Tab-separated table of N, CA and C in Angstrom:
chain	number	residue	atom	x	y	z
W	1	MET	N	6.873	213.183	172.432
W	1	MET	CA	7.867	213.531	173.428
W	1	MET	C	7.200	213.567	174.798
W	2	SER	N	7.725	212.823	175.725
W	2	SER	CA	7.114	212.786	177.049
W	2	SER	C	7.637	213.935	177.906
W	3	GLU	N	6.793	214.367	178.817
W	3	GLU	CA	7.130	215.483	179.692
W	3	GLU	C	7.827	214.947	180.942
W	4	THR	N	8.963	215.545	181.304
W	4	THR	CA	9.677	215.112	182.495
W	4	THR	C	9.263	215.967	183.674
W	5	LEU	N	9.641	215.532	184.867
W	5	LEU	CA	9.335	216.289	186.076
W	5	LEU	C	9.955	217.678	186.012
W	6	ALA	N	11.194	217.765	185.480
W	6	ALA	CA	11.868	219.061	185.390
W	6	ALA	C	11.114	220.006	184.460
W	7	ASP	N	10.504	219.477	183.383
W	7	ASP	CA	9.765	220.319	182.444
W	7	ASP	C	8.455	220.820	183.034
W	8	SER	N	7.847	220.054	183.899
W	8	SER	CA	6.521	220.412	184.399
W	8	SER	C	6.542	221.000	185.808
W	9	SER	N	7.693	220.971	186.473
W	9	SER	CA	7.713	221.442	187.856
W	9	SER	C	7.850	222.961	187.920
W	10	TYR	N	7.431	223.513	189.030
W	10	TYR	CA	7.516	224.944	189.309
W	10	TYR	C	7.685	225.099	190.813
W	11	PRO	N	8.205	226.226	191.246
W	11	PRO	CA	8.359	226.420	192.689
W	11	PRO	C	7.018	226.308	193.411
W	12	GLY	N	6.969	225.462	194.411
W	12	GLY	CA	5.755	225.264	195.194
W	12	GLY	C	4.947	224.049	194.807
W	13	GLU	N	5.270	223.422	193.694
W	13	GLU	CA	4.498	222.249	193.256
W	13	GLU	C	4.579	221.125	194.283
W	14	ARG	N	5.773	220.888	194.816
W	14	ARG	CA	5.936	219.829	195.823
W	14	ARG	C	5.148	220.115	197.089
W	15	LEU	N	4.811	221.387	197.311
W	15	LEU	CA	4.055	221.782	198.496
W	15	LEU	C	2.556	221.838	198.231
W	16	GLY	N	2.160	221.519	196.999
W	16	GLY	CA	0.750	221.544	196.638
W	16	GLY	C	0.216	222.940	196.357
W	17	LEU	N	1.107	223.859	196.004
W	17	LEU	CA	0.701	225.235	195.731
W	17	LEU	C	0.499	225.437	194.231
W	18	PRO	N	-0.342	226.378	193.842
W	18	PRO	CA	-0.570	226.635	192.413
W	18	PRO	C	0.649	227.316	191.779
W	19	PRO	N	0.789	227.221	190.452
W	19	PRO	CA	1.940	227.832	189.787
W	19	PRO	C	1.886	229.361	189.734
W	20	THR	N	0.695	229.922	189.690
W	20	THR	CA	0.552	231.381	189.614
W	20	THR	C	-0.655	231.815	190.427
W	21	GLY	N	-0.762	233.120	190.639
W	21	GLY	CA	-1.922	233.681	191.316
W	21	GLY	C	-1.878	233.497	192.819
W	22	SER	N	-3.036	233.680	193.434
W	22	SER	CA	-3.156	233.582	194.885
W	22	SER	C	-2.724	232.210	195.378
W	23	GLY	N	-1.877	232.210	196.392
W	23	GLY	CA	-1.392	230.959	196.954
W	23	GLY	C	-0.124	230.436	196.318
W	24	SER	N	0.356	231.105	195.257
W	24	SER	CA	1.607	230.678	194.630
W	24	SER	C	2.792	231.280	195.377
W	25	ILE	N	3.956	230.714	195.165
W	25	ILE	CA	5.174	231.169	195.838
W	25	ILE	C	5.458	232.633	195.499
W	26	ALA	N	5.817	233.399	196.519
W	26	ALA	CA	6.128	234.822	196.342
W	26	ALA	C	7.417	234.997	195.545
W	27	HIS	N	7.442	236.010	194.694
W	27	HIS	CA	8.625	236.310	193.896
W	27	HIS	C	9.593	237.196	194.664
W	28	LEU	N	10.838	237.184	194.239
W	28	LEU	CA	11.914	237.889	194.934
W	28	LEU	C	11.644	239.394	195.067
W	29	GLY	N	11.153	240.037	194.028
W	29	GLY	CA	10.907	241.481	194.083
W	29	GLY	C	9.936	241.873	195.180
W	30	ARG	N	8.872	241.129	195.311
W	30	ARG	CA	7.889	241.406	196.370
W	30	ARG	C	8.485	241.151	197.753
W	31	ARG	N	9.291	240.107	197.860
W	31	ARG	CA	9.934	239.782	199.139
W	31	ARG	C	10.860	240.919	199.580
W	32	ILE	N	11.669	241.410	198.647
W	32	ILE	CA	12.601	242.490	198.968
W	32	ILE	C	11.836	243.766	199.317
W	33	GLY	N	10.785	244.060	198.568
W	33	GLY	CA	9.964	245.235	198.868
W	33	GLY	C	9.351	245.151	200.253
W	34	ALA	N	8.823	243.989	200.604
W	34	ALA	CA	8.208	243.802	201.920
W	34	ALA	C	9.243	243.937	203.027
W	35	LEU	N	10.414	243.367	202.827
W	35	LEU	CA	11.480	243.479	203.817
W	35	LEU	C	11.904	244.934	203.992
W	36	ALA	N	11.994	245.672	202.901
W	36	ALA	CA	12.370	247.088	202.977
W	36	ALA	C	11.339	247.887	203.775
W	37	VAL	N	10.059	247.657	203.514
W	37	VAL	CA	8.999	248.356	204.261
W	37	VAL	C	9.097	248.023	205.739
W	38	ASP	N	9.281	246.758	206.064
W	38	ASP	CA	9.355	246.340	207.466
W	38	ASP	C	10.586	246.920	208.159
W	39	TRP	N	11.731	246.928	207.456
W	39	TRP	CA	12.948	247.450	208.080
W	39	TRP	C	12.855	248.963	208.287
W	40	VAL	N	12.349	249.676	207.298
W	40	VAL	CA	12.188	251.133	207.447
W	40	VAL	C	11.208	251.430	208.581
W	41	SER	N	10.115	250.698	208.648
W	41	SER	CA	9.141	250.884	209.731
W	41	SER	C	9.784	250.653	211.097
W	42	ALA	N	10.545	249.587	211.215
W	42	ALA	CA	11.206	249.273	212.485
W	42	ALA	C	12.213	250.359	212.853
W	43	THR	N	12.934	250.873	211.879
W	43	THR	CA	13.912	251.924	212.146
W	43	THR	C	13.231	253.217	212.566
W	44	VAL	N	12.126	253.562	211.910
W	44	VAL	CA	11.378	254.776	212.277
W	44	VAL	C	10.830	254.645	213.695
W	45	ILE	N	10.268	253.499	214.018
W	45	ILE	CA	9.722	253.285	215.368
W	45	ILE	C	10.838	253.331	216.406
W	46	ALA	N	11.966	252.690	216.101
W	46	ALA	CA	13.096	252.696	217.042
W	46	ALA	C	13.635	254.110	217.242
W	47	THR	N	13.651	254.896	216.181
W	47	THR	CA	14.130	256.275	216.276
W	47	THR	C	13.167	257.132	217.089
W	48	ALA	N	11.877	256.991	216.818
W	48	ALA	CA	10.874	257.835	217.473
W	48	ALA	C	10.651	257.476	218.935
W	49	PHE	N	10.679	256.204	219.269
W	49	PHE	CA	10.290	255.787	220.613
W	49	PHE	C	11.426	255.243	221.483
W	50	LEU	N	12.502	254.801	220.881
W	50	LEU	CA	13.579	254.193	221.662
W	50	LEU	C	14.874	254.998	221.618
W	51	GLY	N	14.845	256.137	220.961
W	51	GLY	CA	16.029	256.985	220.912
W	51	GLY	C	17.143	256.463	220.034
W	52	TYR	N	16.836	255.588	219.094
W	52	TYR	CA	17.850	255.053	218.183
W	52	TYR	C	18.319	256.156	217.243
W	53	ARG	N	19.630	256.277	217.077
W	53	ARG	CA	20.205	257.233	216.128
W	53	ARG	C	21.184	256.463	215.263
W	54	SER	N	20.870	256.309	213.997
W	54	SER	CA	21.654	255.432	213.133
W	54	SER	C	23.087	255.903	212.925
W	55	PHE	N	23.356	257.207	213.017
W	55	PHE	CA	24.703	257.698	212.766
W	55	PHE	C	25.440	258.087	214.048
W	56	ALA	N	24.889	257.712	215.173
W	56	ALA	CA	25.530	258.038	216.455
W	56	ALA	C	26.311	256.831	216.960
W	57	LEU	N	27.256	257.099	217.796
W	57	LEU	CA	27.978	256.006	218.439
W	57	LEU	C	27.049	255.327	219.439
W	58	PRO	N	27.168	254.018	219.604
W	58	PRO	CA	26.308	253.348	220.586
W	58	PRO	C	26.632	253.810	221.996
W	59	ASP	N	25.634	253.748	222.845
W	59	ASP	CA	25.877	254.108	224.243
W	59	ASP	C	26.671	252.985	224.912
W	60	GLU	N	26.949	253.140	226.191
W	60	GLU	CA	27.768	252.166	226.906
W	60	GLU	C	27.188	250.756	226.846
W	61	SER	N	25.880	250.663	226.896
W	61	SER	CA	25.248	249.339	226.903
W	61	SER	C	25.235	248.701	225.521
W	62	GLY	N	25.287	249.518	224.480
W	62	GLY	CA	25.221	248.999	223.116
W	62	GLY	C	23.821	248.590	222.701
W	63	LEU	N	22.843	248.747	223.581
W	63	LEU	CA	21.482	248.287	223.290
W	63	LEU	C	20.823	249.079	222.170
W	64	THR	N	21.121	250.357	222.053
W	64	THR	CA	20.467	251.148	221.013
W	64	THR	C	20.855	250.668	219.620
W	65	THR	N	22.001	250.023	219.500
W	65	THR	CA	22.429	249.498	218.212
W	65	THR	C	21.449	248.444	217.708
W	66	PHE	N	20.874	247.699	218.609
W	66	PHE	CA	19.973	246.613	218.232
W	66	PHE	C	18.501	247.007	218.281
W	67	ALA	N	18.208	248.258	218.527
W	67	ALA	CA	16.819	248.700	218.654
W	67	ALA	C	15.989	248.411	217.399
W	68	PRO	N	16.444	248.766	216.198
W	68	PRO	CA	15.621	248.457	215.015
W	68	PRO	C	15.380	246.952	214.841
W	69	MET	N	16.387	246.136	215.132
W	69	MET	CA	16.223	244.688	215.006
W	69	MET	C	15.195	244.176	216.010
W	70	ALA	N	15.248	244.676	217.228
W	70	ALA	CA	14.272	244.262	218.244
W	70	ALA	C	12.867	244.663	217.829
W	71	VAL	N	12.706	245.884	217.327
W	71	VAL	CA	11.388	246.342	216.864
W	71	VAL	C	10.929	245.495	215.687
W	72	PHE	N	11.834	245.179	214.768
W	72	PHE	CA	11.508	244.337	213.608
W	72	PHE	C	10.949	242.991	214.070
W	73	ILE	N	11.614	242.358	215.023
W	73	ILE	CA	11.178	241.047	215.520
W	73	ILE	C	9.827	241.156	216.218
W	74	VAL	N	9.624	242.208	217.005
W	74	VAL	CA	8.336	242.408	217.689
W	74	VAL	C	7.219	242.614	216.670
W	75	LEU	N	7.472	243.424	215.635
W	75	LEU	CA	6.446	243.641	214.606
W	75	LEU	C	6.074	242.334	213.912
W	76	GLN	N	7.078	241.527	213.591
W	76	GLN	CA	6.818	240.230	212.960
W	76	GLN	C	5.994	239.339	213.890
W	77	ALA	N	6.377	239.314	215.161
W	77	ALA	CA	5.707	238.452	216.142
W	77	ALA	C	4.259	238.869	216.372
W	78	ILE	N	3.968	240.139	216.219
W	78	ILE	CA	2.593	240.624	216.417
W	78	ILE	C	1.747	240.415	215.166
W	79	PHE	N	2.269	240.816	214.016
W	79	PHE	CA	1.442	240.847	212.815
W	79	PHE	C	1.312	239.520	212.077
W	80	ILE	N	2.329	238.688	212.075
W	80	ILE	CA	2.222	237.424	211.332
W	80	ILE	C	1.109	236.535	211.884
W	81	PRO	N	1.030	236.318	213.196
W	81	PRO	CA	-0.070	235.464	213.686
W	81	PRO	C	-1.449	236.120	213.584
W	82	THR	N	-1.498	237.455	213.595
W	82	THR	CA	-2.805	238.124	213.627
W	82	THR	C	-3.364	238.449	212.243
W	83	ILE	N	-2.505	238.912	211.315
W	83	ILE	CA	-3.021	239.281	209.987
W	83	ILE	C	-2.397	238.454	208.859
W	84	GLY	N	-1.612	237.444	209.214
W	84	GLY	CA	-1.058	236.542	208.208
W	84	GLY	C	0.212	237.032	207.554
W	85	GLY	N	0.766	238.106	208.042
W	85	GLY	CA	2.008	238.624	207.484
W	85	GLY	C	2.369	239.931	208.140
W	86	SER	N	3.579	240.354	207.886
W	86	SER	CA	4.028	241.637	208.413
W	86	SER	C	3.354	242.752	207.616
W	87	PRO	N	3.436	243.993	208.080
W	87	PRO	CA	2.885	245.092	207.277
W	87	PRO	C	3.472	245.127	205.860
W	88	GLY	N	4.771	244.889	205.745
W	88	GLY	CA	5.387	244.853	204.418
W	88	GLY	C	4.834	243.734	203.551
W	89	HIS	N	4.652	242.569	204.139
W	89	HIS	CA	4.052	241.450	203.394
W	89	HIS	C	2.684	241.847	202.851
W	90	ARG	N	1.870	242.401	203.713
W	90	ARG	CA	0.490	242.714	203.316
W	90	ARG	C	0.456	243.824	202.262
W	91	ILE	N	1.320	244.829	202.394
W	91	ILE	CA	1.382	245.907	201.395
W	91	ILE	C	1.754	245.345	200.029
W	92	PHE	N	2.643	244.366	199.996
W	92	PHE	CA	3.081	243.785	198.727
W	92	PHE	C	2.263	242.556	198.313
W	93	GLY	N	1.130	242.344	198.966
W	93	GLY	CA	0.233	241.264	198.559
W	93	GLY	C	0.747	239.880	198.881
W	94	LEU	N	1.408	239.737	200.014
W	94	LEU	CA	1.950	238.446	200.426
W	94	LEU	C	1.361	238.026	201.759
W	95	ARG	N	1.468	236.749	202.045
W	95	ARG	CA	1.095	236.247	203.371
W	95	ARG	C	1.981	235.061	203.690
W	96	LEU	N	2.214	234.878	204.965
W	96	LEU	CA	3.027	233.766	205.428
W	96	LEU	C	2.096	232.701	205.972
W	97	MET	N	2.321	231.460	205.560
W	97	MET	CA	1.473	230.380	206.063
W	97	MET	C	2.326	229.153	206.353
W	98	ARG	N	1.796	228.295	207.187
W	98	ARG	CA	2.451	227.016	207.433
W	98	ARG	C	2.250	226.123	206.225
W	99	VAL	N	3.192	225.253	205.992
W	99	VAL	CA	3.103	224.322	204.870
W	99	VAL	C	1.891	223.418	205.020
W	100	ASP	N	1.542	223.039	206.259
W	100	ASP	CA	0.398	222.161	206.487
W	100	ASP	C	-0.927	222.922	206.591
W	101	ARG	N	-0.888	224.224	206.332
W	101	ARG	CA	-2.069	225.113	206.275
W	101	ARG	C	-2.728	225.360	207.640
W	102	GLU	N	-2.082	224.992	208.728
W	102	GLU	CA	-2.604	225.254	210.072
W	102	GLU	C	-2.235	226.672	210.494
W	103	TRP	N	-2.771	227.100	211.655
W	103	TRP	CA	-2.456	228.423	212.187
W	103	TRP	C	-0.964	228.503	212.466
W	104	ILE	N	-0.369	229.624	212.177
W	104	ILE	CA	1.076	229.788	212.265
W	104	ILE	C	1.607	229.787	213.696
W	105	GLY	N	0.761	230.145	214.636
W	105	GLY	CA	1.161	230.127	216.040
W	105	GLY	C	1.974	231.347	216.437
W	106	LEU	N	2.516	231.305	217.642
W	106	LEU	CA	3.253	232.440	218.184
W	106	LEU	C	4.768	232.289	218.093
W	107	TRP	N	5.286	231.081	218.245
W	107	TRP	CA	6.734	230.909	218.256
W	107	TRP	C	7.356	230.954	216.871
W	108	ARG	N	6.650	230.525	215.839
W	108	ARG	CA	7.218	230.488	214.489
W	108	ARG	C	7.661	231.865	213.990
W	109	PRO	N	6.830	232.913	214.131
W	109	PRO	CA	7.282	234.227	213.668
W	109	PRO	C	8.529	234.731	214.405
W	110	ILE	N	8.644	234.407	215.676
W	110	ILE	CA	9.804	234.861	216.446
W	110	ILE	C	11.070	234.140	215.972
W	111	VAL	N	11.009	232.827	215.877
W	111	VAL	CA	12.175	232.052	215.423
W	111	VAL	C	12.526	232.428	213.989
W	112	ARG	N	11.522	232.562	213.130
W	112	ARG	CA	11.754	232.939	211.735
W	112	ARG	C	12.432	234.301	211.654
W	113	SER	N	11.989	235.259	212.457
W	113	SER	CA	12.561	236.606	212.441
W	113	SER	C	13.997	236.614	212.960
W	114	LEU	N	14.259	235.833	213.990
W	114	LEU	CA	15.629	235.735	214.499
W	114	LEU	C	16.561	235.155	213.436
W	115	LEU	N	16.096	234.139	212.732
W	115	LEU	CA	16.895	233.558	211.653
W	115	LEU	C	17.049	234.536	210.490
W	116	LEU	N	16.001	235.291	210.203
W	116	LEU	CA	16.055	236.310	209.159
W	116	LEU	C	17.080	237.384	209.526
W	117	ALA	N	17.178	237.717	210.807
W	117	ALA	CA	18.130	238.728	211.269
W	117	ALA	C	19.579	238.288	211.049
W	118	ILE	N	19.811	237.002	211.070
W	118	ILE	CA	21.164	236.477	210.830
W	118	ILE	C	21.530	236.611	209.345
W	119	VAL	N	20.562	236.727	208.487
W	119	VAL	CA	20.665	236.930	207.034
W	119	VAL	C	20.974	235.644	206.278
W	120	ILE	N	22.000	234.908	206.639
W	120	ILE	CA	22.421	233.735	205.868
W	120	ILE	C	21.281	232.742	205.630
W	121	PRO	N	20.487	232.369	206.657
W	121	PRO	CA	19.394	231.426	206.383
W	121	PRO	C	18.379	231.958	205.361
W	122	ALA	N	18.241	233.258	205.260
W	122	ALA	CA	17.263	233.830	204.336
W	122	ALA	C	17.741	233.833	202.885
W	123	VAL	N	19.039	233.778	202.668
W	123	VAL	CA	19.545	233.827	201.294
W	123	VAL	C	19.903	232.453	200.733
W	124	ILE	N	19.728	231.409	201.527
W	124	ILE	CA	19.924	230.040	201.039
W	124	ILE	C	18.541	229.447	200.807
W	125	TRP	N	18.205	229.218	199.540
W	125	TRP	CA	16.872	228.767	199.145
W	125	TRP	C	16.904	227.363	198.593
W	126	ASP	N	15.723	226.718	198.629
W	126	ASP	CA	15.567	225.433	197.967
W	126	ASP	C	14.841	225.645	196.632
W	127	ALA	N	14.477	224.560	195.976
W	127	ALA	CA	13.809	224.656	194.675
W	127	ALA	C	12.429	225.302	194.770
W	128	ASP	N	11.845	225.320	195.958
W	128	ASP	CA	10.530	225.935	196.154
W	128	ASP	C	10.636	227.384	196.628
W	129	ARG	N	11.829	227.964	196.518
W	129	ARG	CA	12.094	229.351	196.934
W	129	ARG	C	11.821	229.581	198.425
W	130	ARG	N	12.056	228.575	199.211
W	130	ARG	CA	11.926	228.703	200.667
W	130	ARG	C	13.310	228.817	201.262
W	131	GLY	N	13.533	229.908	201.991
W	131	GLY	CA	14.798	230.080	202.679
W	131	GLY	C	14.890	229.127	203.859
W	132	LEU	N	16.095	228.965	204.363
W	132	LEU	CA	16.287	228.085	205.518
W	132	LEU	C	15.484	228.563	206.721
W	133	HIS	N	15.262	229.879	206.818
W	133	HIS	CA	14.466	230.406	207.934
W	133	HIS	C	13.021	229.927	207.844
W	134	ASP	N	12.482	229.792	206.627
W	134	ASP	CA	11.129	229.260	206.452
W	134	ASP	C	11.098	227.746	206.625
W	135	LYS	N	12.085	227.067	206.106
W	135	LYS	CA	12.121	225.607	206.250
W	135	LYS	C	12.237	225.204	207.702
W	136	ALA	N	13.013	225.953	208.477
W	136	ALA	CA	13.210	225.622	209.903
W	136	ALA	C	11.919	225.658	210.694
W	137	VAL	N	11.003	226.544	210.325
W	137	VAL	CA	9.761	226.677	211.089
W	137	VAL	C	8.541	226.152	210.332
W	138	GLY	N	8.756	225.579	209.143
W	138	GLY	CA	7.649	224.974	208.404
W	138	GLY	C	6.701	225.965	207.770
W	139	THR	N	7.235	227.098	207.280
W	139	THR	CA	6.379	228.108	206.666
W	139	THR	C	6.760	228.327	205.210
W	140	VAL	N	5.888	229.020	204.511
W	140	VAL	CA	6.120	229.406	203.128
W	140	VAL	C	5.477	230.764	202.889
W	141	LEU	N	6.162	231.625	202.140
W	141	LEU	CA	5.653	232.950	201.809
W	141	LEU	C	4.982	232.882	200.444
W	142	VAL	N	3.697	233.209	200.402
W	142	VAL	CA	2.922	233.083	199.167
W	142	VAL	C	2.234	234.394	198.824
W	143	ARG	N	1.744	234.464	197.588
W	143	ARG	CA	0.951	235.616	197.176
W	143	ARG	C	-0.424	235.511	197.828
W	144	ALA	N	-0.926	236.632	198.304
W	144	ALA	CA	-2.229	236.649	198.989
W	144	ALA	C	-3.378	236.559	198.007
């Protein structure tokens, strides 16, 4: 019996990534855990330093409503290029890298985070478990 591509393929194979272990595609549980850590961190920072109150009515400007999202994007923009992932990624043993293995740069984390904030691009995946937000900027989330 011959082996078909469907029988031998795994998420990340087309990208040259290993099937398991370091460098393999991150699993959903770790992704959700990392996102939760990052969102809670952003909310705590927004509450402590920007006066964000989650159960209060927004002020006239409405800016406080977006404070956690702004902090989330800033955290992503700072940590992804410097340590290879957000604090949540690193806690859950993940790292974000470019598909071509080059340095991720400064604009990719910002665009990726903005797309992640919209939610829809993050929940539409391909066979390699890459959301549209990762495909748009040429990145992949892998196990560290």
